[in-house]
Short mmCIF file of C-alpha atoms in Angstrom, two decimals:
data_model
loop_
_atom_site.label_atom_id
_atom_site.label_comp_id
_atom_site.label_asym_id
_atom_site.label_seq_id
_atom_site.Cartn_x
_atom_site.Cartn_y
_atom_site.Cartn_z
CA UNK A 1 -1.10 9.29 -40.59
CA UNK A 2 -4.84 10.57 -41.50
CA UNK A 3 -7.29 11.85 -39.29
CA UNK A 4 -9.48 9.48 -37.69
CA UNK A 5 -13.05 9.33 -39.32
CA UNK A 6 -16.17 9.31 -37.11
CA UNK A 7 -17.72 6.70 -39.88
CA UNK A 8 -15.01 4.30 -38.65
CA UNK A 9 -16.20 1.79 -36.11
CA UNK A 10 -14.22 1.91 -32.60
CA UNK A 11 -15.10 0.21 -29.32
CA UNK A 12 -14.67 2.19 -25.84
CA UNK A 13 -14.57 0.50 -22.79
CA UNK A 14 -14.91 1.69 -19.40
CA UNK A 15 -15.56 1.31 -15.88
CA UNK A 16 -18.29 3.27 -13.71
CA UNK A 17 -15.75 5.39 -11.96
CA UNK A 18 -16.42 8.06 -8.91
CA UNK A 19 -13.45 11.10 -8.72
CA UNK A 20 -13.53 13.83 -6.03
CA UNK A 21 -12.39 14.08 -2.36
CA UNK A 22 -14.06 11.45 -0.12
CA UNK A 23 -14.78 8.65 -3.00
CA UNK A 24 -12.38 6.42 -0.90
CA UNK A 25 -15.02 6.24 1.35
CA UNK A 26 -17.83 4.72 -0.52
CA UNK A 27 -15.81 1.25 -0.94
CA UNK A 28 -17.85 -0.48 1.32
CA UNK A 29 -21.30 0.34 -0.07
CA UNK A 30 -19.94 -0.14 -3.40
CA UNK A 31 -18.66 -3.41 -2.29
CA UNK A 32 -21.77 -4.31 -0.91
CA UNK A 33 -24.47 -3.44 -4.35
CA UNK A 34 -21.67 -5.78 -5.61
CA UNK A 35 -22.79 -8.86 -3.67
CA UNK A 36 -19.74 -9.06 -1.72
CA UNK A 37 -19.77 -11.97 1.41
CA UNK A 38 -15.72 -11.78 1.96
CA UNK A 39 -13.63 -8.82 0.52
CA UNK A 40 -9.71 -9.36 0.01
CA UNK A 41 -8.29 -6.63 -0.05
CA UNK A 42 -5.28 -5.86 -2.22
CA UNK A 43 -2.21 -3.38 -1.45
CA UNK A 44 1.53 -3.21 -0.69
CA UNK A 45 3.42 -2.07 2.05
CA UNK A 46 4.17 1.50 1.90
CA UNK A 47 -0.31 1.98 1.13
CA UNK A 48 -0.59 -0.24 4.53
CA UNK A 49 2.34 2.67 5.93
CA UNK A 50 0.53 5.15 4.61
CA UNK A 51 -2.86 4.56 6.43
CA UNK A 52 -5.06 4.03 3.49
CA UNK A 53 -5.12 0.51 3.74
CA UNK A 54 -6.71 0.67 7.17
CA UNK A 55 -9.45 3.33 6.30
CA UNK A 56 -10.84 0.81 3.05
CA UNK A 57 -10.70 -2.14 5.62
CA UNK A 58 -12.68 0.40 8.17
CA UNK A 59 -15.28 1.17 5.42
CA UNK A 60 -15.74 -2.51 4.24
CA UNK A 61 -16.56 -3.49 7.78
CA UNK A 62 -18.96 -0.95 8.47
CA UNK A 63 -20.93 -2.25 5.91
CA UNK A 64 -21.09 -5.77 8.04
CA UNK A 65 -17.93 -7.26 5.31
CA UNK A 66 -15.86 -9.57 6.65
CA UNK A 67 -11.82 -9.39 4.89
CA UNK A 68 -8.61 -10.04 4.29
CA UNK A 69 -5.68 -8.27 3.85
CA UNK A 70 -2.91 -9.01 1.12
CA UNK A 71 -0.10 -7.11 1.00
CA UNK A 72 2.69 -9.21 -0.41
CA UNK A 73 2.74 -7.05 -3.66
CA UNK A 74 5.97 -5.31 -4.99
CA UNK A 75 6.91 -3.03 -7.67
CA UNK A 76 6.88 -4.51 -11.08
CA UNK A 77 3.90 -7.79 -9.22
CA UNK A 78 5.67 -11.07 -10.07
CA UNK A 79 3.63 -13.81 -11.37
CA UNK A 80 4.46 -15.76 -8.07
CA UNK A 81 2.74 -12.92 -6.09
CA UNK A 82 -0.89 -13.24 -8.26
CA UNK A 83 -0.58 -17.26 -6.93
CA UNK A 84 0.30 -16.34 -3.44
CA UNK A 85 -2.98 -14.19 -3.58
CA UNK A 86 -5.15 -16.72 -5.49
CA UNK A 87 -4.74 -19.35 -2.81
CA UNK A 88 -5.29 -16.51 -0.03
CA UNK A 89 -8.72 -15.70 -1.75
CA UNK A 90 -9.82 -18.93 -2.33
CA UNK A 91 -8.48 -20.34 1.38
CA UNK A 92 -10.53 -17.40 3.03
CA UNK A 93 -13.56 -18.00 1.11
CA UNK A 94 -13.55 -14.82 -0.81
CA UNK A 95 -15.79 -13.55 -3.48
CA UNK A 96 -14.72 -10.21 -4.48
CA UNK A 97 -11.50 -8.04 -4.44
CA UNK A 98 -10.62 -4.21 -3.20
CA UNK A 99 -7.39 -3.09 -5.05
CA UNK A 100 -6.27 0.10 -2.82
CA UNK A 101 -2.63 1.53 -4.55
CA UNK A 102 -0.40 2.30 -7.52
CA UNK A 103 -0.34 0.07 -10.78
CA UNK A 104 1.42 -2.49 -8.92
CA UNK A 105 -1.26 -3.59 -6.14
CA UNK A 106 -4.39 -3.02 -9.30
CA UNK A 107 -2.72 -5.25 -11.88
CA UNK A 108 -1.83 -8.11 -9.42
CA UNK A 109 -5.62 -7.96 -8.05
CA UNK A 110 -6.57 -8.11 -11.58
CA UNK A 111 -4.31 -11.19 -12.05
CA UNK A 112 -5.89 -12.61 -8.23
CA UNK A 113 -9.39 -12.48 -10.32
CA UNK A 114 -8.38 -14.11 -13.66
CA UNK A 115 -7.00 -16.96 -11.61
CA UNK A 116 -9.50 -17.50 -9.24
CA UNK A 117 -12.24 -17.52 -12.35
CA UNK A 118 -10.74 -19.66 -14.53
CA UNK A 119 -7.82 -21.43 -12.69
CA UNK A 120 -4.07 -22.14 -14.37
CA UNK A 121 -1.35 -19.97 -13.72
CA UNK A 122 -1.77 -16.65 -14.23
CA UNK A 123 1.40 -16.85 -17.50
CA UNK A 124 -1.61 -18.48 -19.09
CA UNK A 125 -2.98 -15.56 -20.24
CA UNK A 126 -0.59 -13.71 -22.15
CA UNK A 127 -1.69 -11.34 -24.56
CA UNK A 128 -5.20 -9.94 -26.03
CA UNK A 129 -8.60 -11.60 -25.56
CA UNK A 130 -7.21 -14.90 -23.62
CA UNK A 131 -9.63 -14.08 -20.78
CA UNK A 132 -12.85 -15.89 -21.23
CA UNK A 133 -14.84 -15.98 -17.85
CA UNK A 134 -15.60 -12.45 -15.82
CA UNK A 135 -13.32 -11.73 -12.73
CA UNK A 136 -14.99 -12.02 -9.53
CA UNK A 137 -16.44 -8.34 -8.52
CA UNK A 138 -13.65 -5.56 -8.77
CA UNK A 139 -13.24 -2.30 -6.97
CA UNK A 140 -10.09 -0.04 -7.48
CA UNK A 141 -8.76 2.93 -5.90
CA UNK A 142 -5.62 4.44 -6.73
CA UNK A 143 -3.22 5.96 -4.40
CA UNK A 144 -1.21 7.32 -7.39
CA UNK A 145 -2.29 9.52 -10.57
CA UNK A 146 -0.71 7.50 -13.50
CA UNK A 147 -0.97 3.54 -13.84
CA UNK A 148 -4.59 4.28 -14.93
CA UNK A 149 -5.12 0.75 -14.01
CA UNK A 150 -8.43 1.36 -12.00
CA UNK A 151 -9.96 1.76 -15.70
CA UNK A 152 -8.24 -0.06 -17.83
CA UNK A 153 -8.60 -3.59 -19.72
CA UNK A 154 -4.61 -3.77 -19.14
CA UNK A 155 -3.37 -6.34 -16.52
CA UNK A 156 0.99 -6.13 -16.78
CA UNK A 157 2.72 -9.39 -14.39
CA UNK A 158 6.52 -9.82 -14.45
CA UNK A 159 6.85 -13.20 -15.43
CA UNK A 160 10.26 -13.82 -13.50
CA UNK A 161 10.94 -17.24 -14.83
CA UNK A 162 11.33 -15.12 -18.49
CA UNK A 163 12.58 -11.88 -17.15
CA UNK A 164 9.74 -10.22 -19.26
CA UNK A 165 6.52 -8.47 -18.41
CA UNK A 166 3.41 -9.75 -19.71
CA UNK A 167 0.25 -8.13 -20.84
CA UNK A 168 -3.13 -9.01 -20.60
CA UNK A 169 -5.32 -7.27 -22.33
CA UNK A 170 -8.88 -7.93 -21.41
CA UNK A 171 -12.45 -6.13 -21.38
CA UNK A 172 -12.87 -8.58 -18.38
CA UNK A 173 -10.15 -6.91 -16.52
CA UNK A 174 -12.17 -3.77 -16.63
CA UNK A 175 -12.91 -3.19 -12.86
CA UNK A 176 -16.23 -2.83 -11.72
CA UNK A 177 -15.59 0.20 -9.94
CA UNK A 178 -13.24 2.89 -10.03
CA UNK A 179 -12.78 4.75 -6.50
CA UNK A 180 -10.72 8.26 -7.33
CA UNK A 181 -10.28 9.98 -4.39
CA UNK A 182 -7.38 12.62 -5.53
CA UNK A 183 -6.81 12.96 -1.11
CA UNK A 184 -5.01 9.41 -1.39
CA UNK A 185 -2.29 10.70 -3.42
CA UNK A 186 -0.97 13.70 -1.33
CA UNK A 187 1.05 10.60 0.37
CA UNK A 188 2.97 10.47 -2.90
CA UNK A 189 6.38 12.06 -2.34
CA UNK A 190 8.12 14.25 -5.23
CA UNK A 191 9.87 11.77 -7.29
CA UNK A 192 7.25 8.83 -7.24
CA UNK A 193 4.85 12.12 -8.33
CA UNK A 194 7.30 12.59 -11.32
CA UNK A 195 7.41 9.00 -12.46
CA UNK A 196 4.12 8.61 -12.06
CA UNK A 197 2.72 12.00 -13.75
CA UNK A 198 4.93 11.12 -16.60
CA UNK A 199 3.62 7.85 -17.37
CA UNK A 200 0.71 9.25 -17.91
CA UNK A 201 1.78 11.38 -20.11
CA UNK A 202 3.55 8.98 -22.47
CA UNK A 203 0.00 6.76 -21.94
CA UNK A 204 -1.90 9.79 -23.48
CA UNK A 205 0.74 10.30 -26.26
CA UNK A 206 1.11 7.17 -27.40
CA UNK A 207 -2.40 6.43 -27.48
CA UNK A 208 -3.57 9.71 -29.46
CA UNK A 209 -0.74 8.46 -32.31
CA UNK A 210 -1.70 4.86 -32.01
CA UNK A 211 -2.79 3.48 -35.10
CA UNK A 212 -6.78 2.51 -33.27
CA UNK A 213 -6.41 5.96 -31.94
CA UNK A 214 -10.45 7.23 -32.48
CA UNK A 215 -11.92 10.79 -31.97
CA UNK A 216 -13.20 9.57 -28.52
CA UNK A 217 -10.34 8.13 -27.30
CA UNK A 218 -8.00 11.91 -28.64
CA UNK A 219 -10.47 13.85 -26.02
CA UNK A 220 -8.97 12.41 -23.49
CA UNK A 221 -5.87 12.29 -25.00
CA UNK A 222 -5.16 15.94 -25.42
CA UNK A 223 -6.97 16.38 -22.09
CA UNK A 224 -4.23 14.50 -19.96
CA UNK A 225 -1.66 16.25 -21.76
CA UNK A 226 -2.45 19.38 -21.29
CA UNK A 227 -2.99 18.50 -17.64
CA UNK A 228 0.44 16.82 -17.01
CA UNK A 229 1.82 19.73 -18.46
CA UNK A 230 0.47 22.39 -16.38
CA UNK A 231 -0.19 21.12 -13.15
CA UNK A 232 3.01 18.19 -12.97
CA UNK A 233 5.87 20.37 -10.99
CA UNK A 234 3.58 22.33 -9.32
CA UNK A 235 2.16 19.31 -7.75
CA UNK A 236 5.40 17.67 -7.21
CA UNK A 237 6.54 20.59 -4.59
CA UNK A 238 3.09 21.61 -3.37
CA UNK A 239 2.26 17.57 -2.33
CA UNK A 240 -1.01 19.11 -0.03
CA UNK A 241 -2.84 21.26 -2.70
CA UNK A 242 -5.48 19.25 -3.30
CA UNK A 243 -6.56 21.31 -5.92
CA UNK A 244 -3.63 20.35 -8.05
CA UNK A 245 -3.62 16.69 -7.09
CA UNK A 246 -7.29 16.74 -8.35
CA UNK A 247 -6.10 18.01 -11.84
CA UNK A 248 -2.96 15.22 -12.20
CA UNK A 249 -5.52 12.42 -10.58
CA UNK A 250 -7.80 13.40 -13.75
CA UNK A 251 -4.77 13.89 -16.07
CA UNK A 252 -4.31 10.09 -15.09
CA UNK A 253 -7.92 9.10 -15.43
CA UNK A 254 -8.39 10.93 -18.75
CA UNK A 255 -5.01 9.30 -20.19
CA UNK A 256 -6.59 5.51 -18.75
CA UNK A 257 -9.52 6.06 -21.18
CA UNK A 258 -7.76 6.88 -23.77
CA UNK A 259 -5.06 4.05 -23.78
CA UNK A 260 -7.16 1.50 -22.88
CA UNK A 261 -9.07 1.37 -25.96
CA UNK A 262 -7.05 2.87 -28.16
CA UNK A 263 -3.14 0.30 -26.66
CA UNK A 264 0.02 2.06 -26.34
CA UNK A 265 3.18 1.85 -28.30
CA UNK A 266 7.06 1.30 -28.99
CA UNK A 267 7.76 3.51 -25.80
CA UNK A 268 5.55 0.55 -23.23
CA UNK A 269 6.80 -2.01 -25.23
CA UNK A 270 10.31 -1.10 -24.78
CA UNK A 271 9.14 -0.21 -21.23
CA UNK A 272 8.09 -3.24 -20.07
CA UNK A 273 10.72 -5.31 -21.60
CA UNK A 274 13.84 -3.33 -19.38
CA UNK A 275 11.24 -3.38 -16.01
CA UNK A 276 11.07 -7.38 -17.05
CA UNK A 277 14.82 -7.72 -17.54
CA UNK A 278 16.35 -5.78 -14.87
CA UNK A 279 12.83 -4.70 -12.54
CA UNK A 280 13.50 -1.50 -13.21
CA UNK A 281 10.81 1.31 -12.10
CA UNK A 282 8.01 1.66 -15.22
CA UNK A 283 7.51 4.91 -15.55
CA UNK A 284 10.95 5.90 -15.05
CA UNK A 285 11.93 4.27 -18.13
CA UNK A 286 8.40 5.95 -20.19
CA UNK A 287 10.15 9.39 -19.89
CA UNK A 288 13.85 8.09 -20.77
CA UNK A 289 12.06 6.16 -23.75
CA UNK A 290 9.98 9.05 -24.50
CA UNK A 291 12.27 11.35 -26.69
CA UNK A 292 13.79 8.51 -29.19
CA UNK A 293 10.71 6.65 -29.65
CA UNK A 294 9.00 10.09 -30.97
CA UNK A 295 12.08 10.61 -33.06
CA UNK A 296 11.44 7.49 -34.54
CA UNK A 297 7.52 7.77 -35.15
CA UNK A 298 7.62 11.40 -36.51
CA UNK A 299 8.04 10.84 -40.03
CA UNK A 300 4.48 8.72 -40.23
CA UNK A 301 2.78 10.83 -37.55
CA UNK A 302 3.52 14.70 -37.88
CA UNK A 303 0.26 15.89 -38.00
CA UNK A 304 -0.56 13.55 -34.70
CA UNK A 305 2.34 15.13 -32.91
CA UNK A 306 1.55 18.66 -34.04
CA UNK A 307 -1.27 18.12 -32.01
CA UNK A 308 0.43 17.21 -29.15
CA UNK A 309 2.95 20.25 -29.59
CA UNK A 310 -0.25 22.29 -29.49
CA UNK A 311 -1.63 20.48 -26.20
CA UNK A 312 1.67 21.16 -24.43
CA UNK A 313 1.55 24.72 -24.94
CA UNK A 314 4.05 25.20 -27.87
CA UNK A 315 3.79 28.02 -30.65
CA UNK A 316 3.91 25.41 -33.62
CA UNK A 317 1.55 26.31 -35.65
CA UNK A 318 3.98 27.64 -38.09
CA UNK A 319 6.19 24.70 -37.99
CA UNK A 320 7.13 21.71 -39.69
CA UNK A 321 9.31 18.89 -40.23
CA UNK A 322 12.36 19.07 -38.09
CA UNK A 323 12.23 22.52 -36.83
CA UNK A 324 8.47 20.92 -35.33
CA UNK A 325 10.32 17.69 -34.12
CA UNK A 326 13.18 19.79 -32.35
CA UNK A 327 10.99 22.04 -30.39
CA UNK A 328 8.68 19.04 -29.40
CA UNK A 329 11.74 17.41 -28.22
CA UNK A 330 13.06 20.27 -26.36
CA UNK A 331 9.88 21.06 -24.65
CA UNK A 332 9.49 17.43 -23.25
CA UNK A 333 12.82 16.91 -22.38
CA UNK A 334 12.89 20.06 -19.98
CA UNK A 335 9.42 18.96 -18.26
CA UNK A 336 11.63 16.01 -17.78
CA UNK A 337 14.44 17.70 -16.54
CA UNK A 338 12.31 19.18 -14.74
CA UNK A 339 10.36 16.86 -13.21
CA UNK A 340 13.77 15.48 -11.90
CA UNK A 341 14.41 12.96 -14.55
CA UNK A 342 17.62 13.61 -15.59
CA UNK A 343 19.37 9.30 -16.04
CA UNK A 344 20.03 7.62 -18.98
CA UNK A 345 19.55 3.97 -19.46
CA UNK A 346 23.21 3.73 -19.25
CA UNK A 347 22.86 5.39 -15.62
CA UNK A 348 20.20 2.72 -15.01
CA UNK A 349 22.45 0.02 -15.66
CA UNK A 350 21.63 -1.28 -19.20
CA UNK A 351 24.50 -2.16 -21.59
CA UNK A 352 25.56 -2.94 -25.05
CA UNK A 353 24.66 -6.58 -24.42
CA UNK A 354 21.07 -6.38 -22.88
CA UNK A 355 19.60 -4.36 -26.06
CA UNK A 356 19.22 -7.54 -28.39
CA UNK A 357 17.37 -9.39 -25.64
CA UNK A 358 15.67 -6.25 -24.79
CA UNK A 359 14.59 -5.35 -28.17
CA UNK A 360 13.47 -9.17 -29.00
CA UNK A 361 10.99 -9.16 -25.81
CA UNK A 362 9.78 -5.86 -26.82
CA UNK A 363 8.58 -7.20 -30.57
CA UNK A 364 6.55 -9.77 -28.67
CA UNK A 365 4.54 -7.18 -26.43
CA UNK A 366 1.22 -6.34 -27.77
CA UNK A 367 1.90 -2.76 -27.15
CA UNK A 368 4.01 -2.62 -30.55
CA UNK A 369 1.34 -3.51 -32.40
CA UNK A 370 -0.36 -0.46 -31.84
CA UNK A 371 2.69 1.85 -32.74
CA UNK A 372 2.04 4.28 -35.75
CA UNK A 373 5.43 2.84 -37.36
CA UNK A 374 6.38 -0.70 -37.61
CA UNK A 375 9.26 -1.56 -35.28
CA UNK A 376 11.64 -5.17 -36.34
CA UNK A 377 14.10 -5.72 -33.54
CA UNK A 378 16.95 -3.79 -35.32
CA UNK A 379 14.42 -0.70 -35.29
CA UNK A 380 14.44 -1.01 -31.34
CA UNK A 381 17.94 -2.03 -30.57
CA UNK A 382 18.56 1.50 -32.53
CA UNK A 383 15.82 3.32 -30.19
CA UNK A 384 17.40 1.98 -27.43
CA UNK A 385 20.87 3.05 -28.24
CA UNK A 386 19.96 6.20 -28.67
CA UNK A 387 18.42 6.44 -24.94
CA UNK A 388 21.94 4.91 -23.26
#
């Protein structure tokens, strides 16, 4: 796999975006340059538990907003959920959507906006470019550091008729606004800090060996993983350092940029086909994936994942071929270890029979396409064996 060249033309799309302590705050005069008359706002339960559902409502209607609250979102949003919310926004009269959460709550506002613009059902729009009208005005804040949805063109919906996740991949799912405000994830506890940290890890990995990888898009790249791996335990059992929560909030921001523009890989693919099939959790199944899908991609990427060895901290300059692989391997899978990740997807309740089915929805998920080596279904069924 060569080094990208600067000559080669790339696109990089991205959201204005404010980080730092307090940015939760300036929803409601963001909301307001934005031309907002009625704000839904977007979240799930455990935000609303949390409290931070309340203080965006509080700063919308200090700016004179009027809005309503939908909550109805769960893990892994089902399609059903984005409907439930389109006829909520258009019933209240509302013009513009607040997304306040984790990957869930972001991608089914997204969905809420592609629906309400151009009608349908939101299955519709499966795949790249299917999005032809702009979203009614966007703001996102995330109450987690890993989704990267508050700047990505990525919009994932569990289509539950299917058992499959969907993409949408969209430059007019790009919010208008992303509100960072590292403060709203010290509510995270450890293990949704682990899953979450690690997914973006495996978003910054698999996008600096993606095949549209560019020399933009590898800044932030090797940024996030350098991050992850310094700062991920230490924020998992020190929840109130706010320093630390800062530096995984950016890890997460920096690994958003990069994978939106440059796509993913075999490991989301994979990903999102067992999260479709069984609802399991997403990121979860990123760090189980992790290990066999680099196993796999090594022999076309070595110089990509030197790199990576080098971001994480590892002495591999001298190294190559397997003796590089091994120590690459090791390294991650004791930050996963670590990070209290320790299942199988046997342990997760995937058998023999699921991995055809799995492996099938996987080749139809625009993430593959991105992957550095070509993946049939035989290719995945073997990846996926190897993670049971």
């Amino acid at each position: 796999m060569e080094t990208n060249s600067l000559l080669e033309m790339r696109k990089f799309v991205a959201p204005e975006f404010v980080f730092g302590q307090g940015a939760l705050a300036l929803v409601g005069q963001y909301a307001h340059n934005l031309g907002a008359r009625k704000v839904m706002v977007v979240s799930d339960a455990g935000v609303k538990e949390a409290g931070w559902t309340d203080k965006v409502v509080a700063s919308l209607k200090d700016q004179g907003l009027p809005v309503v609250v939908f909550s109805q979102v769960t893990p892994n949003p089902r399609h059903y959920e984005v409907m439930e919310g389109v006829e909520v926004f258009k019933k209240e009269g509302c013009n513009s959507i607040v997304a306040i959460g984790g990957g869930s709550p972001m991608d089914c506002a997204k969905g809420i906006g592609i629906v309400a613009a151009q009608g349908g059902n939101i299955l519709d729009y499966e795949g790249v470019d299917q999005v032809s009208l702009p979203i009614p005005p966007l703001i996102c804040l995330p109450t987690t550091s890993g989704s990267g949805a508050e700047v990505s063109q990525f919009c994932i919906i569990s289509d539950q008729t299917r058992k499959i996740k969907i993409g949408i991949v969209s430059k007019a799912t790009v919010p208008d606004v992303a509100l960072i405000d590292p403060e709203t994830t010290t509510t995270m506890d450890g293990y949704l800090t682990a899953c979450t940290g690690l997914d973006a890890l495996v978003h910054a990995i698999e996008a600096y060996v993606s095949n549209t990888s560019s020399p933009i898009t590898d800044r932030h790249a090797l940024a996030a993983i350098e991050l992850v791996n310094r700062h991920l335990i230490h924020a998992m059992n020190h929840p109130q350092d706010l320093q630390t929560r800062a530096k995984i909030a950016l890890a997460s921001l920096e690994a958003g940029l990069a994978f939106s523009n440059a796509i993913l890989g075999a490991v989301h693919a994979l990903a999102h086909s067992l999260g479709g099939l069984l609802d399991l959790t997403h990121g979860e199944c990123n760090a189980i994936l992790l290990e066999q899908v680099i196993r796999y991609n090594f022999p076309v990427a070595e110089d990509r994942y030197r790199d990576i060895a080098l971001a994480l901290g590892i002495d591999a300059g001298g190294l190559r071929g397997k003796e590089l692989l091994q120590a690459l391997l090791e390294h991650l899978a004791g930050l996963r270890r670590a990070a209290g990740i320790n299942q199988t997807l046997s342990d997760m309740g995937i058998k023999s029979q699921h991995l055809e089915a799995l492996a099938m929805a996987a080749c139809n998920d625009a993430c593959l396409v991105t992957n550095p080596r070509e993946a049939g279904p035989e290719d995945l069924v073997a990846i996926l064996k190897n993670a049971l």
